[in-house]
Amino acid sequence: MGSIYLIRHGQASFGAENYDVLSPLGFQQSAALGDYLKQLGVRFDHCVSGELNRQRDTAKATLERMAFPQQSQLSAIEIDSAFNEFRADEVIRAHMDDLLAVEPQAMQIFSNAANHRAEFQRLFTYIIHRWVSGEHEKEGLESWASFVDRVQAGLHRLLDQADRKDHIAVFTSGGTITALLQLIIGVPPIKAFELNWQIVNTSLSRLKFRDRDLALASFNSHVHLELLKNPELITYR
């Protein structure tokens, strides 16, 4: 059987003007992952990343520490937008008026999220529940169902191109991993998102495949961070 390693990006710049930038800690997490995979002797036959900066930079930083030669490492990363994260900022904006009706302070909390992390998470969870339910569709906004279809199309492309014993790395995001979990283990989307909130930056989730048959072999492993015995390395955004 072959293996697909779903790798969540390193810590991004939560609360900054541009979230899609790896933080210094995000680069440190990526390096730790690369060192760990190198020690295990893991070699990837195929590496794919979404097109977001935090995904691509996690891929580059990880593969560099796995001692891939610079030029071949760069050319080895295939970019596939199917593995992009859903546009959380667009989801929030589309549902903001509805949220303000029940949470008048929502705008202030979202505009200063870094200083209101617990309140941000509570309100963001409320919005995500509305979005994934399919009962509050917004014109021009990618629906949860469409997002899952996009991710599934990318997965099928991977499987159709793979050899039977390939080891494939997919550098992606928490929402994308959540969509794949829903597809593979059949949990309702709300339940899948309960797992999403637990996905650690640069964690590994492993799928085993034979043709298009898939099974979840492991979820959210972050041993590479735990071994460093620094709790600050374990982050969720």
GROMACS .gro file of C-alpha atoms in nm:
model
  237
    1MET     CA    1   0.000   0.000   0.000
    2GLY     CA    2   0.099   0.362  -0.047
    3SER     CA    3   0.093   0.644   0.207
    4ILE     CA    4  -0.021   1.004   0.197
    5TYR     CA    5   0.117   1.228   0.472
    6LEU     CA    6  -0.114   1.522   0.536
    7ILE     CA    7   0.102   1.796   0.689
    8ARG     CA    8  -0.054   2.104   0.837
    9HIS     CA    9   0.142   2.426   0.783
   10GLY     CA   10   0.353   2.579   1.059
   11GLN     CA   11   0.227   2.859   1.281
   12ALA     CA   12   0.114   3.154   1.070
   13SER     CA   13   0.076   3.518   1.172
   14PHE     CA   14  -0.249   3.512   1.366
   15GLY     CA   15  -0.373   3.861   1.445
   16ALA     CA   16  -0.141   4.027   1.193
   17GLU     CA   17  -0.258   4.219   0.888
   18ASN     CA   18  -0.147   3.928   0.668
   19TYR     CA   19  -0.214   3.589   0.828
   20ASP     CA   20  -0.056   3.402   0.535
   21VAL     CA   21   0.303   3.439   0.659
   22LEU     CA   22   0.487   3.178   0.862
   23SER     CA   23   0.596   3.311   1.198
   24PRO     CA   24   0.954   3.247   1.321
   25LEU     CA   25   0.802   2.971   1.534
   26GLY     CA   26   0.636   2.828   1.222
   27PHE     CA   27   0.975   2.794   1.054
   28GLN     CA   28   1.113   2.632   1.370
   29GLN     CA   29   0.826   2.380   1.371
   30SER     CA   30   0.887   2.301   1.004
   31ALA     CA   31   1.258   2.246   1.065
   32ALA     CA   32   1.177   2.014   1.356
   33LEU     CA   33   0.946   1.812   1.129
   34GLY     CA   34   1.214   1.784   0.862
   35ASP     CA   35   1.475   1.671   1.114
   36TYR     CA   36   1.236   1.409   1.253
   37LEU     CA   37   1.143   1.268   0.911
   38LYS     CA   38   1.509   1.254   0.815
   39GLN     CA   39   1.588   1.056   1.131
   40LEU     CA   40   1.309   0.814   1.044
   41GLY     CA   41   1.451   0.770   0.694
   42VAL     CA   42   1.134   0.891   0.526
   43ARG     CA   43   1.167   0.985   0.160
   44PHE     CA   44   0.879   1.127  -0.040
   45ASP     CA   45   0.816   1.013  -0.395
   46HIS     CA   46   0.584   1.305  -0.459
   47CYS     CA   47   0.537   1.635  -0.275
   48VAL     CA   48   0.232   1.856  -0.319
   49SER     CA   49   0.145   2.188  -0.159
   50GLY     CA   50  -0.146   2.424  -0.174
   51GLU     CA   51  -0.058   2.759  -0.325
   52LEU     CA   52  -0.076   2.961   0.000
   53ASN     CA   53   0.250   3.105   0.129
   54ARG     CA   54   0.226   2.935   0.467
   55GLN     CA   55   0.180   2.597   0.300
   56ARG     CA   56   0.459   2.642   0.045
   57ASP     CA   57   0.706   2.780   0.299
   58THR     CA   58   0.634   2.491   0.534
   59ALA     CA   59   0.706   2.250   0.249
   60LYS     CA   60   1.033   2.421   0.156
   61ALA     CA   61   1.156   2.450   0.515
   62THR     CA   62   1.069   2.087   0.590
   63LEU     CA   63   1.225   1.942   0.277
   64GLU     CA   64   1.543   2.146   0.318
   65ARG     CA   65   1.599   1.983   0.657
   66MET     CA   66   1.541   1.643   0.499
   67ALA     CA   67   1.857   1.717   0.296
   68PHE     CA   68   1.692   1.740  -0.043
   69PRO     CA   69   1.932   1.917  -0.281
   70GLN     CA   70   1.815   2.276  -0.321
   71GLN     CA   71   1.731   2.269  -0.690
   72SER     CA   72   1.557   1.930  -0.696
   73GLN     CA   73   1.372   2.014  -0.376
   74LEU     CA   74   1.222   2.327  -0.527
   75SER     CA   75   1.123   2.156  -0.850
   76ALA     CA   76   0.979   1.859  -0.660
   77ILE     CA   77   0.700   2.060  -0.496
   78GLU     CA   78   0.387   2.049  -0.711
   79ILE     CA   79   0.140   2.328  -0.642
   80ASP     CA   80  -0.228   2.234  -0.645
   81SER     CA   81  -0.486   2.491  -0.533
   82ALA     CA   82  -0.725   2.208  -0.445
   83PHE     CA   83  -0.535   2.184  -0.117
   84ASN     CA   84  -0.574   2.552  -0.031
   85GLU     CA   85  -0.752   2.634   0.293
   86PHE     CA   86  -1.107   2.766   0.266
   87ARG     CA   87  -1.124   3.147   0.275
   88ALA     CA   88  -1.199   3.202   0.642
   89ASP     CA   89  -1.198   3.579   0.601
   90GLU     CA   90  -1.468   3.556   0.334
   91VAL     CA   91  -1.675   3.317   0.546
   92ILE     CA   92  -1.656   3.559   0.839
   93ARG     CA   93  -1.753   3.861   0.628
   94ALA     CA   94  -2.043   3.677   0.466
   95HIS     CA   95  -2.191   3.582   0.805
   96MET     CA   96  -2.099   3.897   0.999
   97ASP     CA   97  -2.439   4.069   0.977
   98ASP     CA   98  -2.609   3.758   1.113
   99LEU     CA   99  -2.349   3.732   1.389
  100LEU     CA  100  -2.385   4.098   1.488
  101ALA     CA  101  -2.755   4.040   1.549
  102VAL     CA  102  -2.666   3.808   1.839
  103GLU     CA  103  -2.315   3.936   1.927
  104PRO     CA  104  -2.298   4.319   1.894
  105GLN     CA  105  -1.928   4.321   1.991
  106ALA     CA  106  -1.827   4.073   1.721
  107MET     CA  107  -1.664   4.328   1.491
  108GLN     CA  108  -1.433   4.456   1.766
  109ILE     CA  109  -1.336   4.102   1.865
  110PHE     CA  110  -1.251   3.999   1.510
  111SER     CA  111  -1.055   4.318   1.442
  112ASN     CA  112  -0.838   4.256   1.749
  113ALA     CA  113  -0.836   3.876   1.750
  114ALA     CA  114  -0.484   3.834   1.890
  115ASN     CA  115  -0.594   3.998   2.216
  116HIS     CA  116  -0.930   3.817   2.234
  117ARG     CA  117  -0.834   3.461   2.143
  118ALA     CA  118  -1.099   3.282   2.348
  119GLU     CA  119  -1.380   3.510   2.228
  120PHE     CA  120  -1.252   3.488   1.870
  121GLN     CA  121  -1.260   3.109   1.886
  122ARG     CA  122  -1.612   3.107   2.027
  123LEU     CA  123  -1.748   3.338   1.757
  124PHE     CA  124  -1.551   3.172   1.478
  125THR     CA  125  -1.691   2.834   1.585
  126TYR     CA  126  -2.043   2.979   1.569
  127ILE     CA  127  -1.982   3.103   1.214
  128ILE     CA  128  -1.824   2.774   1.103
  129HIS     CA  129  -2.125   2.581   1.233
  130ARG     CA  130  -2.354   2.801   1.024
  131TRP     CA  131  -2.132   2.759   0.717
  132VAL     CA  132  -2.091   2.381   0.727
  133SER     CA  133  -2.459   2.322   0.805
  134GLY     CA  134  -2.551   2.420   0.447
  135GLU     CA  135  -2.858   2.600   0.582
  136HIS     CA  136  -2.723   2.954   0.549
  137GLU     CA  137  -2.576   2.972   0.199
  138LYS     CA  138  -2.440   3.311   0.090
  139GLU     CA  139  -2.425   3.422  -0.272
  140GLY     CA  140  -2.071   3.423  -0.409
  141LEU     CA  141  -1.926   3.232  -0.111
  142GLU     CA  142  -1.773   2.887  -0.157
  143SER     CA  143  -1.999   2.649   0.033
  144TRP     CA  144  -1.870   2.374   0.259
  145ALA     CA  145  -1.997   2.116   0.008
  146SER     CA  146  -1.811   2.289  -0.276
  147PHE     CA  147  -1.497   2.309  -0.066
  148VAL     CA  148  -1.514   1.934   0.006
  149ASP     CA  149  -1.566   1.865  -0.366
  150ARG     CA  150  -1.258   2.074  -0.448
  151VAL     CA  151  -1.044   1.886  -0.197
  152GLN     CA  152  -1.177   1.551  -0.317
  153ALA     CA  153  -1.087   1.637  -0.677
  154GLY     CA  154  -0.730   1.710  -0.570
  155LEU     CA  155  -0.713   1.384  -0.376
  156HIS     CA  156  -0.836   1.186  -0.676
  157ARG     CA  157  -0.572   1.349  -0.897
  158LEU     CA  158  -0.306   1.241  -0.651
  159LEU     CA  159  -0.430   0.884  -0.635
  160ASP     CA  160  -0.470   0.852  -1.012
  161GLN     CA  161  -0.108   0.959  -1.064
  162ALA     CA  162   0.043   0.756  -0.777
  163ASP     CA  163   0.228   0.429  -0.795
  164ARG     CA  164   0.103   0.163  -0.557
  165LYS     CA  165   0.379   0.206  -0.295
  166ASP     CA  166   0.438   0.580  -0.321
  167HIS     CA  167   0.497   0.798  -0.018
  168ILE     CA  168   0.328   1.132  -0.088
  169ALA     CA  169   0.350   1.451   0.118
  170VAL     CA  170   0.065   1.703   0.105
  171PHE     CA  171   0.142   2.035   0.274
  172THR     CA  172  -0.193   2.191   0.348
  173SER     CA  173  -0.416   2.340   0.619
  174GLY     CA  174  -0.648   2.235   0.898
  175GLY     CA  175  -0.972   2.289   0.708
  176THR     CA  176  -0.847   2.083   0.415
  177ILE     CA  177  -0.749   1.799   0.648
  178THR     CA  178  -1.094   1.825   0.806
  179ALA     CA  179  -1.260   1.788   0.466
  180LEU     CA  180  -1.047   1.481   0.393
  181LEU     CA  181  -1.140   1.330   0.729
  182GLN     CA  182  -1.508   1.375   0.648
  183LEU     CA  183  -1.456   1.204   0.313
  184ILE     CA  184  -1.253   0.912   0.448
  185ILE     CA  185  -1.414   0.826   0.781
  186GLY     CA  186  -1.762   0.957   0.707
  187VAL     CA  187  -1.814   1.177   1.011
  188PRO     CA  188  -2.061   1.466   0.987
  189PRO     CA  189  -1.891   1.799   0.910
  190ILE     CA  190  -1.963   1.945   1.255
  191LYS     CA  191  -1.796   1.642   1.415
  192ALA     CA  192  -1.506   1.673   1.174
  193PHE     CA  193  -1.456   2.033   1.287
  194GLU     CA  194  -1.439   1.919   1.647
  195LEU     CA  195  -1.126   1.735   1.534
  196ASN     CA  196  -1.012   2.038   1.333
  197TRP     CA  197  -0.967   2.252   1.642
  198GLN     CA  198  -0.716   1.994   1.772
  199ILE     CA  199  -0.489   1.983   1.464
  200VAL     CA  200  -0.142   2.104   1.565
  201ASN     CA  201   0.077   2.313   1.336
  202THR     CA  202   0.309   2.082   1.131
  203SER     CA  203   0.129   1.772   1.261
  204LEU     CA  204   0.120   1.457   1.050
  205SER     CA  205  -0.194   1.266   0.959
  206ARG     CA  206  -0.130   0.955   0.751
  207LEU     CA  207  -0.357   0.790   0.497
  208LYS     CA  208  -0.297   0.445   0.350
  209PHE     CA  209  -0.419   0.385  -0.004
  210ARG     CA  210  -0.464   0.111  -0.261
  211ASP     CA  211  -0.593   0.253  -0.588
  212ARG     CA  212  -0.876   0.484  -0.464
  213ASP     CA  213  -0.941   0.288  -0.146
  214LEU     CA  214  -0.831   0.494   0.155
  215ALA     CA  215  -0.795   0.438   0.527
  216LEU     CA  216  -0.688   0.670   0.807
  217ALA     CA  217  -0.372   0.523   0.964
  218SER     CA  218  -0.288   0.804   1.209
  219PHE     CA  219  -0.411   1.151   1.298
  220ASN     CA  220  -0.245   1.468   1.425
  221SER     CA  221   0.089   1.318   1.526
  222HIS     CA  222   0.327   1.586   1.656
  223VAL     CA  223   0.593   1.373   1.820
  224HIS     CA  224   0.859   1.584   1.645
  225LEU     CA  225   0.749   1.879   1.861
  226GLU     CA  226   0.691   1.685   2.181
  227LEU     CA  227   1.043   1.542   2.168
  228LEU     CA  228   1.185   1.893   2.192
  229LYS     CA  229   1.014   1.936   2.531
  230ASN     CA  230   0.915   2.296   2.463
  231PRO     CA  231   0.538   2.350   2.509
  232GLU     CA  232   0.554   2.677   2.313
  233LEU     CA  233   0.620   2.475   1.995
  234ILE     CA  234   0.272   2.321   2.011
  235THR     CA  235   0.034   2.570   1.850
  236TYR     CA  236  -0.296   2.557   1.666
  237ARG     CA  237  -0.306   2.857   1.426
   0.00000   0.00000   0.00000
